[in-house]
Coordinates of C-alpha atoms in Angstrom, one line a residue:
M1 CA 88.3 202.4 36.6
L2 CA 88.0 198.6 36.3
K3 CA 86.0 197.1 39.0
R4 CA 86.1 193.5 40.2
C5 CA 85.5 190.4 38.3
I6 CA 84.7 187.5 40.8
I7 CA 85.1 183.9 39.9
A8 CA 85.2 181.8 42.8
F9 CA 86.9 178.5 43.2
F10 CA 85.4 175.8 45.2
S11 CA 87.1 173.7 47.9
L12 CA 85.0 170.6 47.8
T13 CA 84.9 168.0 50.6
L14 CA 83.7 164.9 48.9
L15 CA 81.5 162.3 50.8
C16 CA 82.3 159.0 49.3
L17 CA 78.8 157.6 49.0
T18 CA 78.0 154.8 46.5
S19 CA 74.3 155.6 45.9
T20 CA 73.5 157.8 43.0
A21 CA 69.9 158.2 43.7
A22 CA 68.6 161.3 45.4
L23 CA 65.1 162.6 46.1
G24 CA 63.8 164.5 42.9
Q25 CA 66.9 163.7 40.8
P26 CA 67.4 161.6 37.8
L27 CA 68.9 158.2 38.9
S28 CA 71.1 157.7 36.0
P29 CA 73.1 161.0 35.2
H30 CA 75.0 160.5 31.9
I31 CA 78.6 161.5 31.2
D32 CA 78.7 161.5 27.4
Q33 CA 82.3 160.7 25.7
S34 CA 81.0 161.0 22.3
A35 CA 82.9 164.5 21.6
L36 CA 86.3 163.5 23.0
Q37 CA 87.8 164.0 19.6
N38 CA 87.0 167.6 20.0
G39 CA 88.4 167.9 23.5
L40 CA 84.9 167.9 25.1
V41 CA 82.9 166.0 27.7
K42 CA 79.2 166.3 27.6
V43 CA 77.0 165.8 30.8
N44 CA 73.4 165.0 30.5
Y45 CA 71.9 165.7 34.0
T46 CA 69.2 167.9 35.5
P47 CA 69.9 168.6 39.2
A48 CA 67.3 168.6 41.7
K49 CA 65.7 171.9 42.4
D50 CA 67.5 173.9 45.0
V51 CA 70.3 171.5 45.3
T52 CA 73.8 172.9 44.7
T53 CA 75.5 170.6 42.0
K54 CA 78.9 170.8 40.7
L55 CA 81.1 169.1 37.9
M56 CA 84.6 168.6 38.7
I57 CA 87.1 167.6 35.9
S58 CA 90.6 166.5 37.1
K59 CA 93.8 165.6 35.5
G60 CA 96.9 164.9 37.7
D61 CA 97.0 167.6 40.4
K62 CA 94.8 170.0 38.5
S63 CA 91.1 170.3 38.9
Y64 CA 88.4 172.7 37.3
T65 CA 85.0 173.0 38.9
Y66 CA 81.8 174.1 37.2
S67 CA 78.3 174.8 38.4
L68 CA 76.1 172.1 36.9
K69 CA 72.4 173.4 36.3
S70 CA 71.5 171.5 33.3
S71 CA 73.0 169.4 30.5
D72 CA 76.0 171.0 28.9
Q73 CA 79.6 170.5 27.3
Y74 CA 82.9 171.2 29.1
P75 CA 86.4 171.4 27.8
L76 CA 89.2 168.9 28.6
Q77 CA 92.0 171.6 28.1
L78 CA 94.8 170.0 30.3
G79 CA 96.2 168.1 27.4
N80 CA 96.2 164.4 26.4
G81 CA 95.9 161.9 29.2
E82 CA 93.5 160.4 31.7
Y83 CA 90.8 162.7 33.2
T84 CA 88.4 162.0 35.9
V85 CA 84.8 163.6 35.7
S86 CA 82.7 163.8 38.7
I87 CA 79.1 164.8 39.4
L88 CA 78.9 166.3 42.7
E89 CA 75.9 167.1 44.9
N90 CA 76.1 169.4 48.1
V91 CA 75.1 167.7 51.3
I92 CA 75.9 170.5 53.9
G93 CA 78.3 173.3 54.0
N94 CA 81.2 172.4 51.7
Q95 CA 80.6 168.7 51.8
Y96 CA 79.6 167.0 48.5
R97 CA 78.6 163.5 47.6
V98 CA 79.6 161.8 44.5
V99 CA 76.6 161.3 42.3
K100 CA 78.6 159.9 39.3
K101 CA 82.2 159.5 38.5
E102 CA 84.1 158.2 35.3
K103 CA 87.5 158.2 33.9
L104 CA 88.1 159.0 30.4
A105 CA 91.2 159.2 28.0
V106 CA 91.8 162.1 25.8
K107 CA 94.1 161.6 22.8
L108 CA 94.0 164.7 20.5
T109 CA 96.2 164.9 17.5
D110 CA 95.6 168.7 17.5
K111 CA 96.1 170.1 20.9
N112 CA 94.5 173.4 20.0
K113 CA 91.2 171.8 18.8
V114 CA 89.5 172.2 22.3
F115 CA 89.9 175.9 22.1
L116 CA 87.7 176.1 18.9
Q117 CA 84.6 174.6 20.7
S118 CA 81.5 175.9 22.2
T119 CA 81.5 175.2 26.0
Q120 CA 79.4 176.1 29.1
I121 CA 81.5 179.2 29.7
I122 CA 82.2 180.1 26.1
N123 CA 78.9 179.2 24.6
W124 CA 78.2 180.0 20.9
Q125 CA 76.0 178.8 18.1
P126 CA 76.1 179.7 14.4
D127 CA 72.8 181.4 14.6
M128 CA 73.6 183.8 17.5
E129 CA 73.9 187.5 16.4
A130 CA 77.4 187.6 18.0
I131 CA 78.6 184.9 15.7
K132 CA 76.8 186.4 12.6
K133 CA 78.7 189.6 13.5
A134 CA 82.0 187.8 13.8
K135 CA 81.6 186.3 10.3
Q136 CA 80.4 189.7 8.8
L137 CA 83.6 191.5 10.4
T138 CA 86.2 189.0 9.1
E139 CA 84.6 188.3 5.7
K140 CA 87.4 190.1 3.9
A141 CA 90.2 189.0 6.2
T142 CA 92.9 187.0 4.4
N143 CA 94.6 185.7 7.4
D144 CA 94.1 184.9 11.2
S145 CA 95.8 188.1 12.3
E146 CA 93.3 190.2 10.3
K147 CA 90.5 188.2 11.9
I148 CA 91.9 188.9 15.3
T149 CA 92.3 192.6 14.7
A150 CA 88.8 193.1 13.3
I151 CA 87.1 191.4 16.2
Y152 CA 89.3 193.0 18.8
N153 CA 88.6 196.5 17.3
Y154 CA 84.9 195.9 17.4
I155 CA 84.8 194.6 21.0
V156 CA 87.0 197.6 22.4
T157 CA 85.1 200.2 20.5
T158 CA 81.6 198.8 21.2
I159 CA 81.5 197.1 24.6
R160 CA 81.4 199.3 27.7
Y161 CA 82.5 198.2 31.2
D162 CA 79.3 197.2 33.3
H163 CA 80.2 198.7 36.9
A164 CA 76.9 197.6 38.4
T165 CA 77.2 194.0 37.5
A166 CA 80.8 194.1 38.7
N167 CA 79.7 195.2 42.1
T168 CA 76.9 192.6 42.3
V169 CA 78.1 189.6 40.3
V170 CA 77.5 186.1 41.8
T171 CA 80.0 183.2 42.3
D172 CA 78.4 181.0 39.6
Y173 CA 78.0 183.9 37.0
V174 CA 78.2 182.5 33.4
P175 CA 78.7 185.0 30.5
S176 CA 76.0 185.3 27.7
I177 CA 77.6 186.5 24.5
E178 CA 74.3 187.4 23.1
Q179 CA 73.4 189.5 26.2
T180 CA 76.8 191.2 26.2
L181 CA 76.2 192.1 22.5
Q182 CA 72.8 193.3 22.9
S183 CA 73.5 195.4 25.9
A184 CA 76.9 196.5 24.6
Q185 CA 78.2 196.2 28.1
G186 CA 79.8 193.6 30.5
I187 CA 82.6 192.8 32.9
C188 CA 86.0 191.3 32.1
Y189 CA 84.5 187.7 32.1
D190 CA 81.9 189.0 29.4
Y191 CA 84.6 190.7 27.3
S192 CA 86.9 187.7 27.2
A193 CA 84.0 185.1 26.6
L194 CA 82.9 187.3 23.7
M195 CA 86.2 187.7 22.2
A196 CA 86.7 183.7 22.6
A197 CA 83.4 182.9 21.2
M198 CA 83.6 185.2 18.1
L199 CA 87.3 184.2 17.4
R200 CA 86.5 180.6 17.7
S201 CA 83.7 180.7 15.4
V202 CA 85.9 182.0 12.6
G203 CA 88.6 179.3 13.3
V204 CA 91.0 181.1 15.4
P205 CA 91.8 179.0 18.7
T206 CA 91.3 181.3 21.7
K207 CA 91.4 180.8 25.4
L208 CA 89.6 182.6 28.1
V209 CA 92.1 182.9 31.1
M210 CA 91.5 183.9 34.8
G211 CA 94.0 185.2 37.0
R212 CA 95.7 188.5 38.0
K213 CA 97.1 191.5 36.1
N214 CA 100.0 193.6 37.6
D215 CA 98.0 196.9 37.8
I216 CA 94.5 195.5 38.6
P217 CA 93.9 194.6 42.2
N218 CA 90.9 192.3 41.7
Y219 CA 90.6 189.0 39.8
H220 CA 90.5 189.4 36.1
A221 CA 89.8 187.8 32.8
W222 CA 91.7 188.1 29.5
N223 CA 92.4 186.1 26.3
L224 CA 95.3 184.1 24.9
V225 CA 94.8 184.0 21.0
Y226 CA 96.7 181.6 18.8
V227 CA 98.3 182.8 15.5
K228 CA 99.0 179.9 13.4
D229 CA 101.5 181.6 11.0
R230 CA 103.5 182.7 14.1
D231 CA 103.0 179.4 16.0
E232 CA 102.4 181.7 19.0
W233 CA 99.7 182.5 21.7
L234 CA 99.2 186.2 22.1
T235 CA 98.0 187.9 25.1
I236 CA 95.0 190.2 24.4
D237 CA 93.0 192.0 27.1
P238 CA 89.9 193.6 25.6
T239 CA 88.5 194.8 28.9
Y240 CA 91.7 196.8 29.8
D241 CA 92.0 198.3 26.4
A242 CA 88.3 199.2 26.0
A243 CA 88.9 201.7 28.8
F244 CA 91.6 203.5 26.9
V245 CA 90.2 203.3 23.4
Q246 CA 86.8 204.6 24.5
K247 CA 88.6 207.6 26.0
D248 CA 90.7 208.1 22.8
L249 CA 93.9 207.2 24.7
P250 CA 96.7 205.0 23.2
S251 CA 96.6 201.3 23.6
T252 CA 98.3 198.3 22.2
M253 CA 96.4 195.1 21.2
I254 CA 99.2 192.7 22.3
K255 CA 100.0 192.7 25.8
N256 CA 103.3 191.7 27.5
S257 CA 102.6 188.2 28.9
T258 CA 104.8 188.9 31.9
E259 CA 102.3 191.5 33.4
Y260 CA 99.7 188.6 33.8
V261 CA 99.6 185.7 36.2
T262 CA 97.4 182.8 34.9
E263 CA 95.4 180.8 37.4
K264 CA 92.7 179.1 35.0
E265 CA 92.5 178.5 31.3
Y266 CA 89.3 177.7 29.4

């Protein structure tokens, strides 16, 4: 019933080259620290055509790698402390050269603030139809729990699973919440990105989580949603529940977290 949702992780071999110049590329890529107070780093860089370029964000022994195709902003979701941000350009095979690298310090007073922001993976703007819909759905809500329920119910009843995309998805696939809303279909990555974007836009901190579920053989995506009045992160899986709800089968919004194994959080 549920097909695969593939997100590849990259094992990068770095070539420690000091030059930042490359044919057809900007000479001075910019790692912008102006949004650190929101738990974000902005990268202003347009890679050369047909050159695979990555952004690696590391803290301690944890690293997140993103495909870098244009200027964008990325989360610093590993808590306060020192991060290393590296722009990497493919040389051959799995070997990459360092185009730009900077260290930066994150000191957030609200550790959940990063999970309210627009990022490359969870990209949202106030003028998007999905965000207008979130506002409409929650206009009568009196607390976060009501906002969560309203948006969850809309997604699981409206968005259908896209089996064709699941069978052909590429490793650097990035969700588009507008495309998901307009087509009314998506893979698990799309469901969880839409859920995260809509909830973030109405002030509810939400994570997009990648990993495994006990009864799904393939890689999966779901959400962790923070409820302020309970001071608790709830596990919610809109992809999983949509399959039941759309067949008029019983389903519970809040999942048992022990059924999931988290590998990445965005």
